[in-house]
Short mmCIF file of C-alpha atoms and ligand atoms in Angstrom, two decimals:
data_model
loop_
_atom_site.label_atom_id
_atom_site.label_comp_id
_atom_site.label_asym_id
_atom_site.label_seq_id
_atom_site.Cartn_x
_atom_site.Cartn_y
_atom_site.Cartn_z
CA MET V 931 84.04 99.46 76.35
CA THR V 932 83.46 100.54 79.94
CA ASP V 933 82.04 104.04 80.50
CA THR V 934 84.73 105.19 82.92
CA PRO V 935 83.25 108.64 83.76
CA THR V 936 79.94 107.04 84.74
CA LYS V 937 81.82 104.47 86.82
CA ALA V 938 83.66 107.31 88.60
CA ALA V 939 80.38 109.13 89.34
CA GLU V 940 78.75 105.94 90.61
CA LEU V 941 81.76 105.27 92.82
CA LEU V 942 81.00 108.37 94.89
CA HIS V 943 77.43 107.26 95.54
CA LEU V 944 77.82 103.51 96.01
CA ARG V 945 77.73 103.64 99.79
CA GLY V 946 74.98 106.29 99.70
CA GLN V 947 72.64 103.78 98.07
CA THR V 948 72.92 101.52 101.11
CA LEU V 949 72.26 104.08 103.88
CA THR V 950 69.29 104.57 106.13
CA LYS V 951 68.33 107.79 107.91
CA GLY V 952 71.02 108.97 110.32
CA ASP V 953 73.85 106.80 108.94
CA PRO V 954 77.20 108.50 108.41
CA ILE V 955 77.98 109.29 104.75
CA ALA V 956 81.58 108.14 105.26
CA PRO V 957 82.01 104.51 106.37
CA PRO V 958 82.77 103.95 110.05
CA ILE V 959 86.05 102.28 111.02
CA THR V 960 85.10 99.07 112.77
CA MET V 961 87.74 97.99 115.26
CA ALA V 962 86.81 94.42 116.19
CA SER V 963 88.45 91.05 116.64
CA MET V 964 85.34 89.51 118.22
CA TYR V 965 81.68 89.82 117.28
CA HIS V 966 78.50 89.13 119.24
CA LEU V 967 77.94 85.54 118.15
CA PRO V 968 75.48 83.52 120.22
CA GLY V 969 74.23 80.15 118.95
CA GLU V 970 75.27 78.79 115.56
CA PRO V 971 77.81 80.84 113.53
CA GLY V 972 77.21 81.78 109.90
CA GLY V 973 75.67 84.63 107.95
CA VAL V 974 77.20 87.32 110.21
CA PRO V 975 80.77 88.37 110.99
CA GLY V 976 82.36 85.66 113.13
CA TYR V 977 85.98 86.54 113.80
CA GLY V 978 88.22 89.46 112.79
CA ARG V 979 90.69 87.46 110.69
CA ALA V 980 87.89 86.32 108.39
CA ASP V 981 85.28 89.10 108.49
CA GLN V 982 85.77 92.85 108.64
CA PRO V 983 83.09 95.46 107.80
CA THR V 984 85.65 98.16 106.94
CA TRP V 985 87.37 95.81 104.43
CA GLU V 986 83.98 95.15 102.93
CA ALA V 987 83.29 98.88 102.45
CA THR V 988 86.57 99.23 100.54
CA GLU V 989 86.04 95.98 98.62
CA HIS V 990 82.64 97.34 97.57
CA LEU V 991 84.40 100.25 95.80
CA LEU V 992 87.13 98.03 94.32
CA SER V 993 84.65 95.53 93.03
CA HIS V 994 82.63 98.34 91.44
CA LEU V 995 85.79 99.56 89.69
CA GLU V 996 86.76 96.06 88.55
CA ASP V 997 83.23 94.88 87.69
CA ALA V 998 84.18 91.73 89.58
CA PRO V 999 84.37 90.48 93.17
CA ALA V 1000 87.48 91.94 94.84
CA LEU V 1001 89.34 90.98 98.01
CA LEU V 1002 91.55 93.36 99.95
CA PHE V 1003 95.11 92.57 101.08
CA PRO V 1004 97.54 94.55 103.23
CA SER V 1005 99.91 95.15 100.27
CA GLY V 1006 100.29 94.48 96.59
CA MET V 1007 102.63 91.59 97.39
CA GLY V 1008 100.00 90.23 99.80
CA ALA V 1009 97.53 90.19 96.91
CA ILE V 1010 100.03 88.64 94.48
CA SER V 1011 101.01 85.95 96.99
CA ALA V 1012 97.34 85.10 97.54
CA ALA V 1013 96.65 84.83 93.81
CA LEU V 1014 99.68 82.57 93.24
CA PHE V 1015 99.23 80.35 96.31
CA ALA V 1016 95.53 79.98 95.43
CA THR V 1017 96.22 78.84 91.87
CA LEU V 1018 99.51 76.89 91.86
CA HIS V 1019 100.19 73.26 92.82
CA ALA V 1020 103.37 71.18 93.04
CA GLY V 1021 104.48 70.19 89.55
CA ASP V 1022 102.94 73.29 87.92
CA LYS V 1023 104.88 75.71 85.75
CA LEU V 1024 104.67 79.45 86.46
CA LEU V 1025 105.74 82.01 83.86
CA VAL V 1026 106.81 85.41 85.21
CA PRO V 1027 108.27 88.42 83.40
CA SER V 1028 112.04 88.77 83.79
CA ASP V 1029 111.72 92.57 83.62
CA GLY V 1030 108.67 93.14 85.83
CA TYR V 1031 108.33 94.03 89.50
CA TYR V 1032 111.28 92.18 91.09
CA ASN V 1033 109.59 90.89 94.26
CA VAL V 1034 107.34 88.63 92.19
CA ARG V 1035 110.45 86.79 90.95
CA LYS V 1036 111.81 86.76 94.48
CA LEU V 1037 108.58 85.21 95.82
CA ALA V 1038 108.77 82.58 93.07
CA ASP V 1039 112.46 81.78 93.64
CA LEU V 1040 112.48 81.88 97.44
CA PHE V 1041 109.22 80.08 98.16
CA LEU V 1042 107.26 78.69 95.20
CA SER V 1043 110.15 76.80 93.59
CA GLY V 1044 110.87 75.04 96.91
CA LEU V 1045 107.27 73.77 96.89
CA GLY V 1046 107.71 72.10 93.51
CA VAL V 1047 106.60 74.89 91.17
CA GLU V 1048 108.84 75.30 88.13
CA ILE V 1049 109.60 78.96 87.45
CA ILE V 1050 110.09 80.20 83.90
CA GLU V 1051 111.19 83.77 83.14
CA ARG V 1052 110.79 85.70 79.89
CA PRO V 1053 111.10 89.37 78.99
CA THR V 1054 107.73 91.13 78.66
CA ALA V 1055 108.37 91.83 74.97
CA ALA V 1056 108.72 88.04 74.33
CA PHE V 1057 105.21 87.19 75.59
CA ALA V 1058 104.00 88.03 72.07
CA GLU V 1059 105.80 84.92 70.78
CA GLY V 1060 103.34 82.55 72.51
CA GLY V 1061 104.63 79.16 73.66
CA PHE V 1062 102.36 78.73 76.68
CA GLU V 1063 101.87 74.96 76.38
CA GLY V 1064 102.26 73.21 79.72
CA ILE V 1065 102.30 76.45 81.73
CA SER V 1066 99.63 76.54 84.46
CA VAL V 1067 99.83 80.20 85.44
CA VAL V 1068 101.07 83.05 83.26
CA PHE V 1069 101.81 86.19 85.27
CA ILE V 1070 101.74 89.36 83.16
CA GLU V 1071 102.64 92.93 83.97
CA THR V 1072 101.58 95.47 81.33
CA PRO V 1073 102.84 98.15 81.03
CA SER V 1074 105.84 96.52 82.69
CA ASN V 1075 107.46 98.26 85.63
CA PRO V 1076 109.85 99.95 85.02
CA GLY V 1077 110.51 99.37 81.29
CA LEU V 1078 106.94 100.21 80.12
CA ASP V 1079 106.77 97.42 77.53
CA LEU V 1080 103.28 96.08 76.76
CA VAL V 1081 101.74 92.66 76.38
CA ASP V 1082 98.77 92.27 74.01
CA LEU V 1083 96.26 91.24 76.66
CA ALA V 1084 93.41 89.97 74.50
CA ALA V 1085 95.68 87.84 72.28
CA THR V 1086 97.82 86.54 75.14
CA CYS V 1087 94.92 85.68 77.45
CA GLU V 1088 93.28 83.77 74.60
CA ALA V 1089 96.51 81.92 73.77
CA VAL V 1090 97.09 80.97 77.42
CA ARG V 1091 93.50 79.77 77.81
CA GLY V 1092 93.85 77.77 74.59
CA ALA V 1093 96.95 76.11 76.07
CA GLY V 1094 95.02 75.22 79.24
CA GLY V 1095 96.53 77.79 81.62
CA ILE V 1096 95.26 80.84 83.45
CA THR V 1097 96.43 84.46 83.35
CA VAL V 1098 97.13 86.67 86.36
CA ILE V 1099 97.55 90.32 85.35
CA ASP V 1100 99.33 92.84 87.56
CA ASN V 1101 97.38 96.02 86.73
CA THR V 1102 99.20 98.27 89.22
CA THR V 1103 100.57 100.78 86.75
CA MET V 1104 97.20 101.51 85.10
CA THR V 1105 94.50 100.91 87.78
CA PRO V 1106 91.03 99.70 86.69
CA LEU V 1107 90.33 103.21 85.38
CA GLY V 1108 93.15 102.97 82.84
CA GLN V 1109 93.08 99.31 81.77
CA ARG V 1110 90.51 96.54 82.19
CA PRO V 1111 92.25 93.15 81.90
CA LEU V 1112 89.19 91.10 82.96
CA GLU V 1113 87.28 92.51 79.98
CA LEU V 1114 90.20 91.55 77.73
CA GLY V 1115 90.00 87.93 78.83
CA ALA V 1116 92.20 87.76 81.93
CA ASP V 1117 91.30 85.27 84.66
CA VAL V 1118 92.66 87.24 87.63
CA VAL V 1119 93.72 90.83 88.27
CA VAL V 1120 96.11 91.74 91.06
CA ALA V 1121 97.19 95.26 91.99
CA SER V 1122 99.19 97.25 94.46
CA ASP V 1123 96.80 99.89 95.79
CA THR V 1124 99.80 101.40 97.54
CA LYS V 1125 100.36 103.28 94.28
CA ALA V 1126 97.79 105.56 92.57
CA PRO V 1127 94.71 104.11 94.32
CA GLY V 1128 96.12 105.07 97.75
CA GLY V 1129 97.87 107.98 96.13
CA HIS V 1130 99.10 109.91 99.18
CA SER V 1131 102.27 107.92 99.96
CA ASP V 1132 100.93 107.02 103.41
CA ASN V 1133 99.38 103.55 103.09
CA LEU V 1134 100.09 100.09 101.71
CA MET V 1135 97.26 97.96 100.34
CA GLY V 1136 96.45 95.60 97.47
CA HIS V 1137 93.63 93.59 95.97
CA VAL V 1138 92.76 90.52 93.91
CA ALA V 1139 89.76 90.54 91.56
CA SER V 1140 88.31 87.74 89.44
CA ARG V 1141 84.98 86.64 87.99
CA ASP V 1142 85.73 83.00 88.83
CA PRO V 1143 83.83 82.32 92.10
CA ALA V 1144 85.75 79.11 92.97
CA LEU V 1145 89.07 80.84 92.47
CA MET V 1146 88.00 83.79 94.63
CA GLU V 1147 86.90 81.39 97.34
CA ARG V 1148 90.45 79.98 97.40
CA VAL V 1149 91.91 83.50 97.51
CA ARG V 1150 89.63 84.30 100.45
CA SER V 1151 90.63 81.09 102.20
CA TRP V 1152 94.30 81.95 101.68
CA ARG V 1153 93.76 85.31 103.37
CA THR V 1154 91.91 83.77 106.29
CA VAL V 1155 94.25 80.87 106.96
CA ALA V 1156 97.59 82.48 106.06
CA GLY V 1157 96.47 85.40 108.20
CA GLY V 1158 98.03 88.37 106.39
CA ILE V 1159 95.09 90.74 106.74
CA PRO V 1160 94.62 94.51 106.32
CA GLY V 1161 94.09 96.74 109.34
CA PRO V 1162 90.68 98.45 109.51
CA PHE V 1163 92.16 101.95 109.58
CA GLU V 1164 94.36 101.24 106.55
CA ALA V 1165 91.37 99.82 104.69
CA TRP V 1166 89.41 102.97 105.56
CA LEU V 1167 92.25 105.17 104.29
CA LEU V 1168 92.13 103.38 100.94
CA HIS V 1169 88.34 103.86 100.83
CA ARG V 1170 88.87 107.59 101.32
CA SER V 1171 91.55 107.67 98.61
CA LEU V 1172 89.55 105.68 96.07
CA GLU V 1173 86.89 108.40 96.07
CA THR V 1174 89.39 110.85 94.56
CA LEU V 1175 91.23 108.31 92.37
CA PRO V 1176 89.34 109.29 89.18
CA LEU V 1177 90.24 112.94 89.70
CA ARG V 1178 93.89 112.30 90.58
CA PHE V 1179 94.41 109.67 87.90
CA ALA V 1180 92.93 111.89 85.16
CA THR V 1181 95.17 114.79 86.17
CA MET V 1182 98.29 112.64 86.44
CA CYS V 1183 97.71 110.99 83.05
CA ALA V 1184 96.87 114.29 81.31
CA THR V 1185 100.01 115.95 82.68
CA ALA V 1186 102.17 112.96 81.70
CA LYS V 1187 100.78 113.10 78.16
CA ALA V 1188 101.37 116.85 77.91
CA LEU V 1189 104.92 116.66 79.26
CA ALA V 1190 106.12 113.48 77.48
CA PRO V 1191 106.82 115.18 74.11
CA ARG V 1192 108.55 118.10 75.83
CA LEU V 1193 110.75 115.71 77.81
CA ALA V 1194 111.45 113.66 74.68
CA ALA V 1195 112.61 116.82 72.88
CA HIS V 1196 114.98 117.93 75.65
CA PRO V 1197 118.67 117.47 74.73
CA ALA V 1198 119.51 115.97 78.16
CA ILE V 1199 117.10 113.06 77.54
CA ALA V 1200 118.50 110.26 75.38
CA LEU V 1201 115.26 108.28 75.38
CA CYS V 1202 111.76 109.03 76.66
CA ARG V 1203 109.21 106.20 76.99
CA HIS V 1204 105.50 107.02 77.28
CA THR V 1205 102.90 105.16 75.26
CA SER V 1206 101.34 108.45 74.11
CA LEU V 1207 104.44 109.22 72.02
CA PRO V 1208 103.79 108.26 68.37
CA GLY V 1209 107.27 106.73 68.01
CA ASP V 1210 107.00 104.57 71.16
CA PRO V 1211 107.16 100.82 70.41
CA SER V 1212 104.02 100.37 72.55
CA HIS V 1213 102.02 103.27 71.06
CA ASN V 1214 99.66 101.34 68.77
CA LEU V 1215 98.96 98.49 71.16
CA ALA V 1216 98.31 100.97 73.99
CA ALA V 1217 95.61 102.64 71.91
CA THR V 1218 93.77 99.31 71.53
CA GLN V 1219 93.84 98.12 75.16
CA MET V 1220 94.49 101.08 77.48
CA GLU V 1221 91.98 103.81 78.23
CA THR V 1222 94.77 106.34 78.88
CA ASN V 1223 98.56 106.31 78.55
CA GLY V 1224 99.22 106.32 82.27
CA PHE V 1225 101.28 108.61 84.47
CA LEU V 1226 104.65 106.81 84.40
CA ILE V 1227 107.37 108.07 82.08
CA GLY V 1228 110.66 106.27 81.44
CA LEU V 1229 113.60 108.63 80.93
CA THR V 1230 117.11 107.61 79.97
CA LEU V 1231 119.78 110.17 80.85
CA LYS V 1232 123.49 110.02 80.03
CA ASP V 1233 124.64 108.11 83.12
CA ALA V 1234 123.87 107.42 86.77
CA ALA V 1235 125.39 110.68 88.05
CA THR V 1236 123.44 112.78 85.54
CA ALA V 1237 120.22 110.99 86.46
CA GLU V 1238 120.80 111.57 90.19
CA ALA V 1239 121.65 115.24 89.53
CA PHE V 1240 118.35 115.63 87.65
CA ILE V 1241 116.30 114.05 90.44
CA ASP V 1242 118.08 116.00 93.20
CA GLY V 1243 117.96 119.25 91.22
CA CYS V 1244 114.19 119.40 90.77
CA PRO V 1245 112.28 120.82 93.76
CA PHE V 1246 109.02 119.24 92.55
CA LEU V 1247 110.37 115.67 92.48
CA ARG V 1248 110.54 113.42 95.52
CA PRO V 1249 113.48 111.03 95.24
CA ALA V 1250 111.65 107.90 96.34
CA THR V 1251 110.91 104.34 95.38
CA SER V 1252 107.28 103.50 94.60
CA PHE V 1253 105.03 105.74 92.46
CA GLY V 1254 101.51 106.98 91.94
CA GLY V 1255 101.41 109.61 94.68
CA VAL V 1256 100.05 113.14 94.47
CA HIS V 1257 103.68 114.31 94.71
CA SER V 1258 105.67 113.67 91.52
CA SER V 1259 108.53 111.31 92.28
CA ALA V 1260 111.46 109.82 90.44
CA GLU V 1261 113.92 107.03 90.89
CA ARG V 1262 116.97 105.61 89.17
CA ARG V 1263 115.88 101.99 88.92
CA ALA V 1264 119.35 100.49 88.39
CA ARG V 1265 119.95 101.14 92.09
CA TRP V 1266 117.69 98.11 92.79
CA GLY V 1267 119.33 95.97 90.12
CA ASP V 1268 116.57 96.31 87.49
CA GLU V 1269 117.94 95.49 84.03
CA VAL V 1270 117.84 99.07 82.75
CA ALA V 1271 120.49 101.60 81.72
CA PRO V 1272 122.37 103.18 84.67
CA GLY V 1273 120.84 106.57 83.75
CA PHE V 1274 117.25 105.24 83.48
CA VAL V 1275 114.77 107.18 85.63
CA ARG V 1276 111.18 106.12 86.31
CA LEU V 1277 109.26 109.37 86.58
CA SER V 1278 105.86 109.26 88.27
CA ILE V 1279 103.81 112.33 87.45
CA GLY V 1280 101.74 113.59 90.38
CA CYS V 1281 99.01 116.19 90.82
CA GLU V 1282 101.06 119.39 90.65
CA PRO V 1283 99.61 121.90 88.18
CA GLN V 1284 101.18 121.19 84.81
CA GLU V 1285 103.12 124.33 83.92
CA PRO V 1286 104.87 124.90 87.27
CA LEU V 1287 105.86 121.21 87.21
CA TRP V 1288 107.21 121.53 83.67
CA ALA V 1289 109.12 124.71 84.56
CA ALA V 1290 110.81 122.88 87.47
CA LEU V 1291 111.62 119.77 85.39
CA LYS V 1292 113.01 121.88 82.55
CA GLU V 1293 115.16 123.96 84.85
CA ALA V 1294 116.68 120.82 86.41
CA LEU V 1295 117.31 119.34 82.93
CA ASP V 1296 118.80 122.57 81.58
CA ARG V 1297 121.32 122.60 84.43
CA LEU V 1298 122.73 119.14 83.63
C1 PLP Q 2308 104.66 98.15 93.95
C2 PLP Q 2308 104.30 97.04 93.07
C3 PLP Q 2308 103.94 95.80 93.59
C4 PLP Q 2308 104.01 95.50 95.08
O1 PLP Q 2308 103.11 96.26 95.81
P1 PLP Q 2308 103.29 96.56 97.39
O2 PLP Q 2308 102.04 97.30 97.72
O3 PLP Q 2308 104.53 97.37 97.53
O4 PLP Q 2308 103.40 95.24 98.07
C5 PLP Q 2308 103.57 94.82 92.71
N1 PLP Q 2308 103.53 95.02 91.38
C6 PLP Q 2308 103.88 96.21 90.83
C7 PLP Q 2308 103.82 96.38 89.36
C8 PLP Q 2308 104.28 97.25 91.66
O5 PLP Q 2308 104.63 98.40 91.11
#
């Protein structure tokens, strides 16, 4: 198993190992579309759509965290699109979760199916049943967003490989510090770094990581020719954020674990989902494949109005879509059409000190 604390310590000194006297400790932001390129090209940056030193600084950190080559994209969906366009061909079958992040299904329905890819949907909980024969790419989200169901990564990746397909794992909810799909047999990891890795609700970014060099070459080519590329400043912002990710992630996960049983016990909460809870359907599997239980909590309140009153009534909750920021946030997911109860709230625990946060959550719940 990966030594995550050592990885976090190394992360802070990765760039330091490459410096010479007088270099800035923080990476410079390189604003460049053109590079000095006399004679034959090759071996040096050639053009800004293909080569970017600030992306490379951030990719250096991501690839350290993933223990695999990583490529940066301007959003999580940019990364997911790259992974799917780099791996699928006309006539292929793509399996996506019916209860995962909805834009993946939208990408499949709006664009991939028109190019001759057959789209199959299944609930996350049904991935355990197998049946991957004839499927080229199996897209997995675990824990699923927002339902927080798990897929057994080691068993599923092995079954998909046995059936001749590849697995693409969306690791957004856990980050490489909380779950390591490549070590559990996954072919490709994709993630939205807009969430906890960015962490300050001010930047969108994403990445693809894989240990398959030919596959990564196709992902890189997709980025270069499709042209959806990160801006240097945004890449730099993610670099800055990644340096505090271990600290923020540890705090967020520890607070979520401490508050989950208290939330579960509150009379206003009909159902509380967090994999740390002994009665959670995902509890045992989480212990075998996740390094922590994450910072997302699923809460089911009586109805939509009660859920909205809870979110609005807590001064330490931002009512916002997305998650993983330093500010705790919450959202009633049914407002986007997710197949969840009308009173289901996805709670993203932030970096507020634990007891003041609990006091504010409890007060809002008590008032319902
Ligand atoms: C947010 C999210 C995405 C999309 O990421 P963006 O950065 O918003 O493009 C993909 N997958 C999951 C699980 C997400 O939560």
